[in-house]
PDB file of C-alpha atoms in Angstrom:
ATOM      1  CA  UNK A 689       7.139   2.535  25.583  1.00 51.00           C
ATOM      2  CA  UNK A 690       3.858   0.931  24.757  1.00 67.00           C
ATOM      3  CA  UNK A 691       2.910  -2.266  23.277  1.00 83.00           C
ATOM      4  CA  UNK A 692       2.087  -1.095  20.039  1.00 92.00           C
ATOM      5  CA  UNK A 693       4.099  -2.990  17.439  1.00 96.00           C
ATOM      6  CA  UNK A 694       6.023  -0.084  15.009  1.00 97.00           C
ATOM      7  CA  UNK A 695       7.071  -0.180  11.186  1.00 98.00           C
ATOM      8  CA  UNK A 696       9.526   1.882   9.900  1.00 98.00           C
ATOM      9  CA  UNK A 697       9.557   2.396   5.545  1.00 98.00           C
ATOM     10  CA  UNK A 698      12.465   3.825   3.432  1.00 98.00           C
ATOM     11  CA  UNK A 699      11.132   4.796   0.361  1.00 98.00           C
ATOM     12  CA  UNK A 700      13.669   5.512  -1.997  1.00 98.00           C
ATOM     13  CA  UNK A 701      12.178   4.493  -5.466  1.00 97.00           C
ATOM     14  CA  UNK A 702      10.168   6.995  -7.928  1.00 96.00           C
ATOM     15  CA  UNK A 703       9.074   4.499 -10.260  1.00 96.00           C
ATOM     16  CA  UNK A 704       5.156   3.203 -10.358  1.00 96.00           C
ATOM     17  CA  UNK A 705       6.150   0.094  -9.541  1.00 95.00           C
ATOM     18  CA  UNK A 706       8.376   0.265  -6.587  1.00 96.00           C
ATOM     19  CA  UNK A 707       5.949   3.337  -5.431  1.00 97.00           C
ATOM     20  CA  UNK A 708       3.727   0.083  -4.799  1.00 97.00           C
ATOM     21  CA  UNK A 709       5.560  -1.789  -1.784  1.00 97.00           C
ATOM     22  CA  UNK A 710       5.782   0.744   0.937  1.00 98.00           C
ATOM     23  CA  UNK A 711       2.335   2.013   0.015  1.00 98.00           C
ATOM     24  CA  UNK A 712       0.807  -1.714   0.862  1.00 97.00           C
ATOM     25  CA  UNK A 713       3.150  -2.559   3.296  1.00 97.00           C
ATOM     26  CA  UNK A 714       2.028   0.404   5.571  1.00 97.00           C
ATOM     27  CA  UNK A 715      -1.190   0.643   5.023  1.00 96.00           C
ATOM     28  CA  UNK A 716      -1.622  -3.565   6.010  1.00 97.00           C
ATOM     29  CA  UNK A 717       0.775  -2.725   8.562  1.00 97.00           C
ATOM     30  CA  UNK A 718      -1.544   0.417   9.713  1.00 96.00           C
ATOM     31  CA  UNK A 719      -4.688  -2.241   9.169  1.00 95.00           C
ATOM     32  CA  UNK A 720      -2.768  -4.442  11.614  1.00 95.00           C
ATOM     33  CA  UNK A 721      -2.118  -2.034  14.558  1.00 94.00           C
ATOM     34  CA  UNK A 722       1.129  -1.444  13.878  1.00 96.00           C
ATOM     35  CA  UNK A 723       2.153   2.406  14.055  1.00 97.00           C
ATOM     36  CA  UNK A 724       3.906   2.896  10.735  1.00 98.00           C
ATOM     37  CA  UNK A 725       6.240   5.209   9.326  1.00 98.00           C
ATOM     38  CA  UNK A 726       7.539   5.549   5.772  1.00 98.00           C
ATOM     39  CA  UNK A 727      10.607   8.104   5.436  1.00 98.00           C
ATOM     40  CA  UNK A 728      10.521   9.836   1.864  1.00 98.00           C
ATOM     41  CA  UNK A 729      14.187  10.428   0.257  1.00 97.00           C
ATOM     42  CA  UNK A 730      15.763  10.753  -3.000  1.00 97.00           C
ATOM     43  CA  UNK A 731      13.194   9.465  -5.718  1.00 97.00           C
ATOM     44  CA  UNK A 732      10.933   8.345  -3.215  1.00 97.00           C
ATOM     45  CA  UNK A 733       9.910  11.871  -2.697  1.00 97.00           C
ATOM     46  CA  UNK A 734       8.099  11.558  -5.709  1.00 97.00           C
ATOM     47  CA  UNK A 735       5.713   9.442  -4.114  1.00 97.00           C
ATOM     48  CA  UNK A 736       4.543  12.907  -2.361  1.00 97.00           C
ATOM     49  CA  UNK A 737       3.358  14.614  -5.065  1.00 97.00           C
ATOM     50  CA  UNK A 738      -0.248  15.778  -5.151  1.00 96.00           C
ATOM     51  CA  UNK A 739      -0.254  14.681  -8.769  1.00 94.00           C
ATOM     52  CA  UNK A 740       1.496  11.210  -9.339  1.00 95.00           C
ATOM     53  CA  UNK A 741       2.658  10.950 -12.416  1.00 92.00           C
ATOM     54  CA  UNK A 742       4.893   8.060 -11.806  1.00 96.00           C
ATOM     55  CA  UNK A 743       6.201   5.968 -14.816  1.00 96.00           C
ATOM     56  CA  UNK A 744       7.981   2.536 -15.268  1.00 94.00           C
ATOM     57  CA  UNK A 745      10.614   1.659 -17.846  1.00 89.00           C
ATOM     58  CA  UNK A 746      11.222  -1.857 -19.211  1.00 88.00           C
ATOM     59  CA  UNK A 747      14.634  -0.745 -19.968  1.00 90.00           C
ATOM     60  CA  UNK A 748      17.017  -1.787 -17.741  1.00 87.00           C
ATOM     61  CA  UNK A 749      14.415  -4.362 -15.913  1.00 88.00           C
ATOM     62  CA  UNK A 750      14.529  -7.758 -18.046  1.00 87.00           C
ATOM     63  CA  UNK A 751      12.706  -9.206 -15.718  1.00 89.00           C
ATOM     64  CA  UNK A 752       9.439  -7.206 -15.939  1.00 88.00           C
ATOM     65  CA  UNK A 753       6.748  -9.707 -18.211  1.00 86.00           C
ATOM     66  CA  UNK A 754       5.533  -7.962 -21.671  1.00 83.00           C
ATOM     67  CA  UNK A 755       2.940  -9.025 -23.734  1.00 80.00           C
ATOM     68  CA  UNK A 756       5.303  -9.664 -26.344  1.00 83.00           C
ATOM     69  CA  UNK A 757       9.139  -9.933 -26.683  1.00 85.00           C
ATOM     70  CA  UNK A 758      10.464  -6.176 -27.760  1.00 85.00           C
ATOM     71  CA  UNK A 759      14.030  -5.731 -28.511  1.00 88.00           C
ATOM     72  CA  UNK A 760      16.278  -3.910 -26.161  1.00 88.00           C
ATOM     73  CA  UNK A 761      16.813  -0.654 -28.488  1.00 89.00           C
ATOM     74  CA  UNK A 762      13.339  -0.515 -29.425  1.00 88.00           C
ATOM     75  CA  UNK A 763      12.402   0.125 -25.595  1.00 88.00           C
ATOM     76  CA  UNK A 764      14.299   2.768 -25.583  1.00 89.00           C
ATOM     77  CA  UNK A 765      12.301   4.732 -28.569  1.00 91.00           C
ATOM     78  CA  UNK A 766      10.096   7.539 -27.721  1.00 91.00           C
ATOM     79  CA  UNK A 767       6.709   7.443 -25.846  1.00 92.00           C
ATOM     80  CA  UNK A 768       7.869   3.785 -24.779  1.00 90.00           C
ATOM     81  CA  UNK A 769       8.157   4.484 -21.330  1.00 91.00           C
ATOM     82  CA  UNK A 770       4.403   6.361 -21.525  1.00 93.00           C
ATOM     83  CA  UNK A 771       2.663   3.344 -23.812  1.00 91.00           C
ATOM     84  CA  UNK A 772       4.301   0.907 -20.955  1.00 91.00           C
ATOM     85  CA  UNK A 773       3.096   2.799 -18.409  1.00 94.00           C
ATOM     86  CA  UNK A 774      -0.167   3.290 -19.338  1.00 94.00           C
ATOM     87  CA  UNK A 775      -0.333  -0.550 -20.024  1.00 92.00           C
ATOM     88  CA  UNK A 776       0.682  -1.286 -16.816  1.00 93.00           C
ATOM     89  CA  UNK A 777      -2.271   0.936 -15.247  1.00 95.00           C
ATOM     90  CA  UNK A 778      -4.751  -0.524 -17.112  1.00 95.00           C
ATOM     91  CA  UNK A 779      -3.616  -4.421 -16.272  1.00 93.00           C
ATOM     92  CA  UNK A 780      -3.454  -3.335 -12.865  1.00 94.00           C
ATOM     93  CA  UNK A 781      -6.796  -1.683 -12.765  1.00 94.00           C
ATOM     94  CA  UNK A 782      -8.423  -5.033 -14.562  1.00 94.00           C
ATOM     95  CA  UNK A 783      -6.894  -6.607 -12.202  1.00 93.00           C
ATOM     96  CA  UNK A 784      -8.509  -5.029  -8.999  1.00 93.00           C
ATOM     97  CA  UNK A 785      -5.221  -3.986  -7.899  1.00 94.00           C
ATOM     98  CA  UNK A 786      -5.657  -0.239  -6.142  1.00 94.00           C
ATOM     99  CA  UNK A 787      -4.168   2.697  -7.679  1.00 95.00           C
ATOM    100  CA  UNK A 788      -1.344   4.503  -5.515  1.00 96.00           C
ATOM    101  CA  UNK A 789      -3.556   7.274  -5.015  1.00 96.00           C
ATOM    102  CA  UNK A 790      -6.083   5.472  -2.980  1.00 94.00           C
ATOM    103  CA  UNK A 791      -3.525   3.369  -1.062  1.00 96.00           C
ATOM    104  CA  UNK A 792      -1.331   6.406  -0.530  1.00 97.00           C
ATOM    105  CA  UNK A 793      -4.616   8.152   0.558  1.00 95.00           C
ATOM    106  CA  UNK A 794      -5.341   4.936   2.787  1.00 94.00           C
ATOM    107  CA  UNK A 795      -2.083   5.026   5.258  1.00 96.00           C
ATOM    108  CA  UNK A 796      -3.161   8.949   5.746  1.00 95.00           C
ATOM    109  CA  UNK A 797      -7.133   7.773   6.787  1.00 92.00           C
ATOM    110  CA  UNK A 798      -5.104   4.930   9.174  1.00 92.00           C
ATOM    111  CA  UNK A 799      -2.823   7.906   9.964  1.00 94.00           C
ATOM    112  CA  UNK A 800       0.571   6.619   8.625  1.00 97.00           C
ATOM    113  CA  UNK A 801       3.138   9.103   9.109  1.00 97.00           C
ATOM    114  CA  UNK A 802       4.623  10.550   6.511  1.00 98.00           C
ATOM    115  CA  UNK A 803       8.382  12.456   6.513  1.00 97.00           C
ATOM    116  CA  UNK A 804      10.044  13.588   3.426  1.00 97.00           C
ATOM    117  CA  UNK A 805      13.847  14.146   3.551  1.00 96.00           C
ATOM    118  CA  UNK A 806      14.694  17.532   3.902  1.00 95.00           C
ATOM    119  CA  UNK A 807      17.902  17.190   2.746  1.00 95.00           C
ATOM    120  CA  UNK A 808      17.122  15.678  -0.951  1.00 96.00           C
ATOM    121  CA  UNK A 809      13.869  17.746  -0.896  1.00 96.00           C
ATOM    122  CA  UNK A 810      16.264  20.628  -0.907  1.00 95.00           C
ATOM    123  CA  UNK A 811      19.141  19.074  -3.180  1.00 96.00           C
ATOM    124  CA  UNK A 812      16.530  18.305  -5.655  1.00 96.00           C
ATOM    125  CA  UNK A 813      14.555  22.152  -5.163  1.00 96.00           C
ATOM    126  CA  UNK A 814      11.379  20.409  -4.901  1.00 96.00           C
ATOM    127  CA  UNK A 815       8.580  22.700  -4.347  1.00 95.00           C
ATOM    128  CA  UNK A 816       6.721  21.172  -0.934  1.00 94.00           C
ATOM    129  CA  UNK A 817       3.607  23.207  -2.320  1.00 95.00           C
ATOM    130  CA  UNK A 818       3.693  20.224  -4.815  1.00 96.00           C
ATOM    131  CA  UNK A 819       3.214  17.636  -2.043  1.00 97.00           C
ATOM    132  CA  UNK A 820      -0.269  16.374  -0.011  1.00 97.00           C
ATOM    133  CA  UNK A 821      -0.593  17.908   2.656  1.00 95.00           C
ATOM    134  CA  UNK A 822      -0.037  15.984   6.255  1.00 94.00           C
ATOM    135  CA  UNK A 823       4.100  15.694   5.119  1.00 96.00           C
ATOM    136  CA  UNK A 824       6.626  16.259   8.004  1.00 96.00           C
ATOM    137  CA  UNK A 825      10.074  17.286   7.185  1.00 97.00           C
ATOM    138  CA  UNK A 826      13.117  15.649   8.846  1.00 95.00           C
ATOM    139  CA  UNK A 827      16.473  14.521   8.696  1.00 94.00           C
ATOM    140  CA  UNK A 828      18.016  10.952   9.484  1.00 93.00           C
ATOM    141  CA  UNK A 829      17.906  11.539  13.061  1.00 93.00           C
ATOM    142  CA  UNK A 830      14.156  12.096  12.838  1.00 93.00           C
ATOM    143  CA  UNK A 831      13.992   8.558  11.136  1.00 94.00           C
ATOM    144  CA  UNK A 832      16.242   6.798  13.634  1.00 94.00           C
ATOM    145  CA  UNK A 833      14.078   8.023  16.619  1.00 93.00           C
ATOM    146  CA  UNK A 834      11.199   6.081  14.942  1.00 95.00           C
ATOM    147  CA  UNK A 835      13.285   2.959  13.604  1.00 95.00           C
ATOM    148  CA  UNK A 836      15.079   2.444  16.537  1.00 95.00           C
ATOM    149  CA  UNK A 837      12.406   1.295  18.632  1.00 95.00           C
ATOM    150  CA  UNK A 838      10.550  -0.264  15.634  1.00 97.00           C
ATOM    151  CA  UNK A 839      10.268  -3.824  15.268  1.00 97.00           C
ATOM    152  CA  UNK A 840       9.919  -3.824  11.322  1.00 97.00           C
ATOM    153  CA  UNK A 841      12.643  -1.896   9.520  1.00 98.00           C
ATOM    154  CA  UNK A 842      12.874  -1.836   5.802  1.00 98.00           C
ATOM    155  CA  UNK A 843      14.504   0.011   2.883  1.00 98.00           C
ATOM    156  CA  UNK A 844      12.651   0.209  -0.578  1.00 97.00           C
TER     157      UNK A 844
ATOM    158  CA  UNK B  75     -23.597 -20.210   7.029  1.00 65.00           C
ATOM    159  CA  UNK B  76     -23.715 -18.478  10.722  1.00 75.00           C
ATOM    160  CA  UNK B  77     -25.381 -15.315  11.028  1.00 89.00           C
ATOM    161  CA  UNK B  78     -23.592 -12.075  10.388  1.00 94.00           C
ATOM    162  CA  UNK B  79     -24.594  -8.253  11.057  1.00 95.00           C
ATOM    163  CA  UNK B  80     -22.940  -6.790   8.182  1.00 96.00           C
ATOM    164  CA  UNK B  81     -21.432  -7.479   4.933  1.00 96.00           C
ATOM    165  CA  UNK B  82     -18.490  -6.287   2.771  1.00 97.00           C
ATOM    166  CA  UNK B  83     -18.453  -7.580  -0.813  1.00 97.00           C
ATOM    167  CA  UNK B  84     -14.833  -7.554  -1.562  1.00 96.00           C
ATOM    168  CA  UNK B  85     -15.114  -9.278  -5.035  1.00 96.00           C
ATOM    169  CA  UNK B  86     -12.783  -8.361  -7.540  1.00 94.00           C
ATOM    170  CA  UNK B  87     -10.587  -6.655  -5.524  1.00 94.00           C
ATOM    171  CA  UNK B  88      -6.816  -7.819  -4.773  1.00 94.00           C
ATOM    172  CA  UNK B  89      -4.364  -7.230  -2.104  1.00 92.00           C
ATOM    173  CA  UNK B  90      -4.135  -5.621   0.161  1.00 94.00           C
ATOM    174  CA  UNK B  91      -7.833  -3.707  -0.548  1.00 95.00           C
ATOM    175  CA  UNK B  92      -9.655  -6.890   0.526  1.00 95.00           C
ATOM    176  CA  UNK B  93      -7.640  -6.264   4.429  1.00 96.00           C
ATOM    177  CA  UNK B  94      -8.281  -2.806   4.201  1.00 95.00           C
ATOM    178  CA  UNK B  95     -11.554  -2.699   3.428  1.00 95.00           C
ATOM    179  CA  UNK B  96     -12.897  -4.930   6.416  1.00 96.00           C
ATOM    180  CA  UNK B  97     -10.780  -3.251   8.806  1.00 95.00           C
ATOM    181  CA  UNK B  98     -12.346  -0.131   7.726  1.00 94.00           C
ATOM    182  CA  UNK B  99     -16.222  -1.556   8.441  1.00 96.00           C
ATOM    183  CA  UNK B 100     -14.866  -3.609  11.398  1.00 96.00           C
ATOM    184  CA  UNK B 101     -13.681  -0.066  12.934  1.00 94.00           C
ATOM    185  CA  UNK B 102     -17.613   1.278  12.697  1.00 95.00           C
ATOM    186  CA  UNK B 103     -18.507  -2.026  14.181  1.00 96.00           C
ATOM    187  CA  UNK B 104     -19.728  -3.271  18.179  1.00 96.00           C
ATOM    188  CA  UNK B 105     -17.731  -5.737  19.588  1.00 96.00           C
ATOM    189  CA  UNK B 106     -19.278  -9.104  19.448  1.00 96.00           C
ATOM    190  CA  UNK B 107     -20.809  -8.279  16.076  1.00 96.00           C
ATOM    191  CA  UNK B 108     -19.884 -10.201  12.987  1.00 97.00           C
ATOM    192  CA  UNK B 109     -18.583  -9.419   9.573  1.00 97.00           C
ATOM    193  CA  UNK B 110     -19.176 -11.177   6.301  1.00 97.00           C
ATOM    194  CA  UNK B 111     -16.828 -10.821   3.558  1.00 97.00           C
ATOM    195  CA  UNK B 112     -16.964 -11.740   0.214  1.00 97.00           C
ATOM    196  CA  UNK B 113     -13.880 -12.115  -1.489  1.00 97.00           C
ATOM    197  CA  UNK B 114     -12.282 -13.296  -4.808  1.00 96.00           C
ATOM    198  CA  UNK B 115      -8.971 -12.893  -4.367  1.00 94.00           C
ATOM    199  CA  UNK B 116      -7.218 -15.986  -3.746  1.00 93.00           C
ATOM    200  CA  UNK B 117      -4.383 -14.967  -1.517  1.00 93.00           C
ATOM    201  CA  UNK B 118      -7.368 -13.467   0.896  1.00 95.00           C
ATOM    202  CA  UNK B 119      -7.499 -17.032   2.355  1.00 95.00           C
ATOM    203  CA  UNK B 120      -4.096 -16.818   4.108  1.00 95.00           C
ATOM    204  CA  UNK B 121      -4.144 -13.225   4.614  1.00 95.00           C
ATOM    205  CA  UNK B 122      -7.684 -13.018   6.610  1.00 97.00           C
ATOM    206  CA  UNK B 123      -6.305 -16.079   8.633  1.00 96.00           C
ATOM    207  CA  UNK B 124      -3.239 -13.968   9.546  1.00 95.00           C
ATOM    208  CA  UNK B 125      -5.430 -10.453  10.507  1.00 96.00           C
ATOM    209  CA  UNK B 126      -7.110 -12.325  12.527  1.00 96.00           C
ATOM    210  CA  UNK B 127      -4.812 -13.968  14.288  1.00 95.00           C
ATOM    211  CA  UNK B 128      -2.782 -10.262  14.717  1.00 95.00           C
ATOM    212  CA  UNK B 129      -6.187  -7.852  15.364  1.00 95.00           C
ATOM    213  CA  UNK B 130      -7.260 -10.459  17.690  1.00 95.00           C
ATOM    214  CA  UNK B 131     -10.775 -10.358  15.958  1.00 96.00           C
ATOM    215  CA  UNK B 132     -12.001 -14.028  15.611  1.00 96.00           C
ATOM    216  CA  UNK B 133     -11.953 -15.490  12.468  1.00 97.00           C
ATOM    217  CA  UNK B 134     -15.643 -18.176  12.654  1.00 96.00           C
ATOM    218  CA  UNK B 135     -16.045 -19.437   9.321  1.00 94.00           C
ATOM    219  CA  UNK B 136     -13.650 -19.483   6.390  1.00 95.00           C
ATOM    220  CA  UNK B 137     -14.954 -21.445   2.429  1.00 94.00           C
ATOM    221  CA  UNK B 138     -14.800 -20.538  -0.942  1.00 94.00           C
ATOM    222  CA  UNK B 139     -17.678 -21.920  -3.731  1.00 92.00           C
ATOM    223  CA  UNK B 140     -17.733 -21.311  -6.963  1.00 91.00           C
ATOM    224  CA  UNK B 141     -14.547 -19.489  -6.959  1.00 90.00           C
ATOM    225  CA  UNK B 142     -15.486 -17.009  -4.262  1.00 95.00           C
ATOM    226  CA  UNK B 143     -14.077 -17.054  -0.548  1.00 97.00           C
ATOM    227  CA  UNK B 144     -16.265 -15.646   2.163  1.00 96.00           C
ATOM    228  CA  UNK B 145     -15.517 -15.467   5.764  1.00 97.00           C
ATOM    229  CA  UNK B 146     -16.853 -14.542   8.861  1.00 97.00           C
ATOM    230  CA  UNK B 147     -14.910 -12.277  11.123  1.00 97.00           C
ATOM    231  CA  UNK B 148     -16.327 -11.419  14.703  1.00 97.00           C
ATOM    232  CA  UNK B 149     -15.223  -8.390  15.799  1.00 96.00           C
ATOM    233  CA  UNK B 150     -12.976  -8.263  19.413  1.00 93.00           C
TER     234      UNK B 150
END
């Protein structure tokens, strides 16, 4: 057992905002000295693609802020999701906030450990040729051999 | 201001890039050197007080003027 503080991630989310948490939580944590580990599973494992094309929906999320007021059914018309998407990029890029590509790219350099869920990577026939490389592949006995001597645990 | 050996102009940049960014130039930094860091996001005040109170790496000097923060971090 060393001294090292440890921080275990659940990332369960696939959406470009909640792709944003674990992704600055471990790298600050990594930035810190903790050793960090963020556990990939259902949706989350979207977050390992080697292209992220990760969207977010103001349907079913009043609370997210628009520019102006638009009406429940209207948010669900087509290209929607893509015009809030891309809206959401571009305030975030005006607003020096770093894309998930360069934090994701980030916890590898301050060698976060990645593991994807074998199980959902399998239930949902991804194709791990699609994911960066550097990905581990375990089960939730893998994760509880990190978590349970972490002093951080959280679920995303 | 003190003197510094090196300087990372953070401006523009929000969290957690700012953190990141001088822990990167810290790590190809002597111990005993110091870092200056330009920053212009606001929550950097609190957050550089906090690195450097968990990395062990002495925080010196700490101000903002004109809307920017600097700081001056001396490495461990």
């Amino acid at each position: 057992m060393s001294d090292t503080k440890k921080l275990a991630i659940i990332a369960t989310k696939g959406t470009l905002d909640w792709a944003y948490p674990p992704f600055i939580l471990a790298s600050t944590a990594a930035a810190l000295g903790y050793e960090t580990q963020i556990f990939f599973t259902f949706y989350g494992l979207q977050m390992l693609r080697k292209e992220l094309n990760l969207k977010v929906s103001p349907l079913g999320n009043p609370g997210m802020p628009m520019p102006m007021p638009v009406p429940v059914l209207m948010q669900a018309l087509p290209g929607m999701q893509s015009f809030i998407t891309g809206m959401m990029k571009k305030t975030m890029k005006d607003k020096g906030v770093a894309s998930l590509e360069d934090l994701r790219e980030l916890c590898q350099e301050a060698e976060v450990k990645f593991i994807a869920c074998q199980m959902t990577v399998d239930l949902f026939e991804f194709d791990t040729k699609d994911f960066i490389d550097g990905v581990e592949y375990g089960g939730a006995a893998t994760f509880f051999e990190f978590a349970g001597e972490s002093d951080i645990c959280l679920y995303i | 201001m003190a003197n510094f050996d090196q300087e990372l102009d953070a401006s523009g940049l929000n969290c957690p890039l700012p953190i990141l960014r001088a822990k990167k130039a810290l790590n190809g930094m002597e111990s005993g050197k110091v870092l200056h860091i330009i920053a212009t996001d606001p929550g950097s005040v609190k957050d550089f007080e906090a690195f450097a109170k968990q990395t062990g790496n002495e925080l010196m000097e700490s101000g903002e003027e004109g809307g920017k923060y600097s700081f001056l971090i001396k490495k461990s």
